[in-house]
């Protein structure tokens, strides 16, 4: 149970930071978002693995480091944390009228590609930095994960919104930042990116291919 609570807390603060910085139009929002993810990864990594992202959990499931039952519980905790964080951020900031991102035409396909690419990068970094048998117990995984999100937000945040995380996407839609009618863009792209990262990790690390059914409770 403590793993699920950890996932809820980490996802809550990630989405709350996204909402608070984006709704207030903070210029260095990607820095704050990357930083909160980094510190929450360090805070909860030893308990739950610090996924805070359904796409990362999918990648870890495919890699064999979490059971199906725990993965489902993680997804529930992450989405719940994201929605509650979104409602909290909207209450704290009181943004008034918000323009929802609703890609269409070429922009839709560009957003799909941008989200899939950086979600792949994020999940790929998580798997290699935090689960590889080549360097167990390393101390750099939090920095690597946080900086990946920060880089992605700077690179394509203006194109796709820079979610790279279905829980963040649902939270953003709950705050009016993403159009609910287009939420499938982020869900599809982010989960696809996570799944491809899981497959790529196993292809490049054959010695880590043996499934390890690890209970998170």
Short mmCIF file of C-alpha atoms in Angstrom, two decimals:
data_model
loop_
_atom_site.label_atom_id
_atom_site.label_comp_id
_atom_site.label_asym_id
_atom_site.label_seq_id
_atom_site.Cartn_x
_atom_site.Cartn_y
_atom_site.Cartn_z
CA UNK A 1 0.00 0.00 0.00
CA UNK A 2 2.81 2.44 0.78
CA UNK A 3 4.01 2.15 -2.83
CA UNK A 4 0.62 3.22 -4.11
CA UNK A 5 0.50 6.16 -1.71
CA UNK A 6 4.00 7.16 -2.81
CA UNK A 7 2.88 7.11 -6.44
CA UNK A 8 -0.12 9.27 -5.55
CA UNK A 9 2.02 11.82 -3.69
CA UNK A 10 4.70 12.06 -6.37
CA UNK A 11 2.19 12.40 -9.19
CA UNK A 12 0.21 14.96 -7.20
CA UNK A 13 3.20 17.27 -6.77
CA UNK A 14 4.29 16.81 -10.37
CA UNK A 15 0.87 17.76 -11.76
CA UNK A 16 0.35 20.52 -9.19
CA UNK A 17 3.67 22.06 -10.24
CA UNK A 18 2.72 21.76 -13.91
CA UNK A 19 -0.61 23.45 -13.24
CA UNK A 20 0.72 26.20 -10.97
CA UNK A 21 3.55 27.18 -13.32
CA UNK A 22 1.58 26.93 -16.56
CA UNK A 23 -1.53 28.69 -15.26
CA UNK A 24 0.61 31.56 -13.95
CA UNK A 25 2.66 31.60 -17.18
CA UNK A 26 5.93 31.18 -15.30
CA UNK A 27 8.76 31.68 -17.85
CA UNK A 28 10.94 28.87 -16.47
CA UNK A 29 8.12 26.40 -15.92
CA UNK A 30 10.12 23.49 -17.44
CA UNK A 31 12.86 24.02 -14.85
CA UNK A 32 10.39 23.86 -11.96
CA UNK A 33 8.66 20.81 -13.46
CA UNK A 34 11.92 18.95 -14.02
CA UNK A 35 13.10 19.88 -10.52
CA UNK A 36 9.96 18.67 -8.72
CA UNK A 37 10.09 15.40 -10.64
CA UNK A 38 13.75 14.97 -9.73
CA UNK A 39 13.21 15.50 -6.00
CA UNK A 40 10.10 13.32 -5.92
CA UNK A 41 12.02 10.56 -7.69
CA UNK A 42 14.70 10.75 -5.01
CA UNK A 43 12.02 10.86 -2.29
CA UNK A 44 10.05 7.84 -3.49
CA UNK A 45 12.38 5.81 -5.65
CA UNK A 46 13.31 3.41 -2.85
CA UNK A 47 9.65 2.77 -2.06
CA UNK A 48 7.74 2.52 -5.34
CA UNK A 49 10.34 3.03 -8.05
CA UNK A 50 8.97 6.58 -8.44
CA UNK A 51 7.17 6.15 -11.75
CA UNK A 52 4.57 8.93 -11.32
CA UNK A 53 3.57 8.23 -14.91
CA UNK A 54 1.35 5.49 -16.40
CA UNK A 55 3.58 5.33 -19.49
CA UNK A 56 6.64 4.66 -17.34
CA UNK A 57 4.72 2.03 -15.39
CA UNK A 58 3.82 0.37 -18.71
CA UNK A 59 7.49 0.36 -19.72
CA UNK A 60 8.49 -1.13 -16.36
CA UNK A 61 5.74 -3.75 -16.69
CA UNK A 62 7.03 -4.79 -20.11
CA UNK A 63 10.55 -4.84 -18.71
CA UNK A 64 9.33 -7.30 -16.06
CA UNK A 65 9.99 -5.30 -12.90
CA UNK A 66 6.40 -4.92 -11.70
CA UNK A 67 3.43 -7.27 -11.56
CA UNK A 68 0.24 -6.65 -13.55
CA UNK A 69 -1.79 -6.19 -10.37
CA UNK A 70 0.63 -3.58 -9.05
CA UNK A 71 0.75 -1.83 -12.42
CA UNK A 72 -3.03 -1.39 -12.39
CA UNK A 73 -2.90 -0.06 -8.82
CA UNK A 74 -0.11 2.35 -9.84
CA UNK A 75 -2.21 3.63 -12.75
CA UNK A 76 -5.17 4.28 -10.46
CA UNK A 77 -2.98 6.09 -7.90
CA UNK A 78 -1.26 8.17 -10.60
CA UNK A 79 -4.47 9.28 -12.33
CA UNK A 80 -6.12 10.05 -8.98
CA UNK A 81 -3.11 12.08 -7.91
CA UNK A 82 -3.11 13.97 -11.19
CA UNK A 83 -6.80 14.86 -11.10
CA UNK A 84 -6.76 15.96 -7.46
CA UNK A 85 -3.61 18.02 -8.11
CA UNK A 86 -5.30 19.68 -11.09
CA UNK A 87 -8.33 20.64 -9.03
CA UNK A 88 -6.07 21.94 -6.26
CA UNK A 89 -3.97 24.01 -8.67
CA UNK A 90 -7.08 25.51 -10.26
CA UNK A 91 -8.40 26.43 -6.81
CA UNK A 92 -5.10 27.97 -5.68
CA UNK A 93 -4.38 29.92 -8.87
CA UNK A 94 -7.92 30.84 -9.96
CA UNK A 95 -6.83 31.34 -13.58
CA UNK A 96 -10.16 32.49 -14.96
CA UNK A 97 -10.51 31.82 -18.68
CA UNK A 98 -8.02 29.25 -20.00
CA UNK A 99 -7.39 28.43 -23.65
CA UNK A 100 -7.30 24.66 -24.16
CA UNK A 101 -4.70 23.17 -26.49
CA UNK A 102 -6.56 21.34 -29.26
CA UNK A 103 -4.21 20.24 -32.07
CA UNK A 104 -5.72 19.66 -35.50
CA UNK A 105 -4.51 19.06 -39.04
CA UNK A 106 -0.75 18.85 -39.29
CA UNK A 107 -0.48 20.04 -35.69
CA UNK A 108 -2.24 16.91 -34.51
CA UNK A 109 0.30 14.60 -36.12
CA UNK A 110 3.18 16.77 -34.95
CA UNK A 111 1.86 16.67 -31.38
CA UNK A 112 1.51 12.88 -31.56
CA UNK A 113 5.10 12.51 -32.76
CA UNK A 114 6.56 14.99 -30.26
CA UNK A 115 4.78 13.36 -27.32
CA UNK A 116 5.73 9.85 -28.39
CA UNK A 117 9.39 10.77 -28.90
CA UNK A 118 9.94 12.40 -25.53
CA UNK A 119 7.84 9.88 -23.65
CA UNK A 120 10.05 7.22 -25.22
CA UNK A 121 13.10 9.20 -24.09
CA UNK A 122 11.75 9.53 -20.55
CA UNK A 123 10.81 5.85 -20.16
CA UNK A 124 14.07 4.77 -21.82
CA UNK A 125 16.07 6.86 -19.36
CA UNK A 126 14.07 5.50 -16.40
CA UNK A 127 14.67 1.90 -17.45
CA UNK A 128 18.38 2.37 -18.11
CA UNK A 129 19.17 4.65 -15.17
CA UNK A 130 16.97 3.08 -12.52
CA UNK A 131 16.46 -0.60 -13.46
CA UNK A 132 19.53 -1.74 -15.37
CA UNK A 133 21.61 -4.46 -13.73
CA UNK A 134 24.74 -2.69 -15.01
CA UNK A 135 24.63 -0.05 -12.28
CA UNK A 136 22.43 -1.03 -9.34
CA UNK A 137 22.09 1.44 -6.50
CA UNK A 138 23.31 4.43 -8.52
CA UNK A 139 22.69 7.96 -7.27
CA UNK A 140 22.17 9.79 -10.57
CA UNK A 141 18.82 8.43 -11.70
CA UNK A 142 16.78 11.32 -10.26
CA UNK A 143 18.84 13.92 -12.10
CA UNK A 144 18.65 11.96 -15.34
CA UNK A 145 14.86 11.61 -15.16
CA UNK A 146 14.20 15.22 -14.13
CA UNK A 147 16.47 16.64 -16.81
CA UNK A 148 14.82 14.50 -19.49
CA UNK A 149 11.43 16.02 -18.70
CA UNK A 150 12.89 19.52 -18.52
CA UNK A 151 14.60 19.11 -21.89
CA UNK A 152 11.42 17.76 -23.47
CA UNK A 153 9.32 20.60 -22.07
CA UNK A 154 11.71 23.19 -23.48
CA UNK A 155 12.01 21.39 -26.81
CA UNK A 156 8.39 20.60 -27.67
CA UNK A 157 6.26 22.07 -24.90
CA UNK A 158 5.06 24.76 -27.27
CA UNK A 159 4.10 22.12 -29.82
CA UNK A 160 2.42 19.34 -27.84
CA UNK A 161 2.04 20.80 -24.37
CA UNK A 162 4.91 18.65 -23.12
CA UNK A 163 2.93 16.16 -21.04
CA UNK A 164 4.90 12.95 -21.72
CA UNK A 165 2.63 11.40 -19.12
CA UNK A 166 -1.05 10.33 -19.32
CA UNK A 167 -1.66 11.41 -15.72
CA UNK A 168 -0.29 14.87 -16.52
CA UNK A 169 -2.41 14.99 -19.68
CA UNK A 170 -5.58 14.11 -17.76
CA UNK A 171 -4.67 16.66 -15.11
CA UNK A 172 -4.06 19.29 -17.78
CA UNK A 173 -7.45 18.57 -19.34
CA UNK A 174 -9.03 18.86 -15.89
CA UNK A 175 -7.49 22.36 -15.63
CA UNK A 176 -8.72 23.33 -19.09
CA UNK A 177 -5.21 23.32 -20.58
CA UNK A 178 -5.89 20.40 -22.97
CA UNK A 179 -9.14 19.84 -24.86
CA UNK A 180 -10.97 16.77 -23.59
CA UNK A 181 -12.01 15.96 -27.17
CA UNK A 182 -8.33 15.56 -28.05
CA UNK A 183 -7.15 13.78 -24.90
CA UNK A 184 -6.64 10.62 -26.96
CA UNK A 185 -3.63 12.28 -28.60
CA UNK A 186 -1.67 12.34 -25.35
CA UNK A 187 -2.93 8.99 -24.09
CA UNK A 188 -2.07 7.21 -27.33
CA UNK A 189 1.28 8.89 -27.92
CA UNK A 190 2.50 8.62 -24.34
CA UNK A 191 1.53 4.98 -23.85
CA UNK A 192 3.02 4.08 -27.23
CA UNK A 193 6.26 5.85 -26.32
CA UNK A 194 6.44 3.95 -23.03
CA UNK A 195 5.74 0.60 -24.69
CA UNK A 196 8.38 1.15 -27.37
CA UNK A 197 10.91 2.15 -24.70
CA UNK A 198 10.23 -1.09 -22.83
CA UNK A 199 10.80 -3.11 -26.00
CA UNK A 200 13.95 -1.16 -26.86
CA UNK A 201 15.41 -1.69 -23.41
CA UNK A 202 14.92 -5.45 -23.59
CA UNK A 203 16.39 -5.58 -27.09
CA UNK A 204 19.50 -3.68 -26.00
CA UNK A 205 19.86 -5.37 -22.62
CA UNK A 206 19.25 -9.10 -23.23
CA UNK A 207 20.67 -10.07 -19.84
CA UNK A 208 17.85 -8.10 -18.21
CA UNK A 209 15.18 -9.91 -20.23
CA UNK A 210 14.24 -12.45 -17.53
CA UNK A 211 10.99 -11.20 -15.98
CA UNK A 212 11.26 -10.19 -12.36
CA UNK A 213 7.77 -10.21 -10.81
CA UNK A 214 8.37 -7.75 -8.00
CA UNK A 215 5.52 -6.92 -5.65
CA UNK A 216 5.21 -3.22 -4.88
CA UNK A 217 3.27 -3.68 -1.69
#
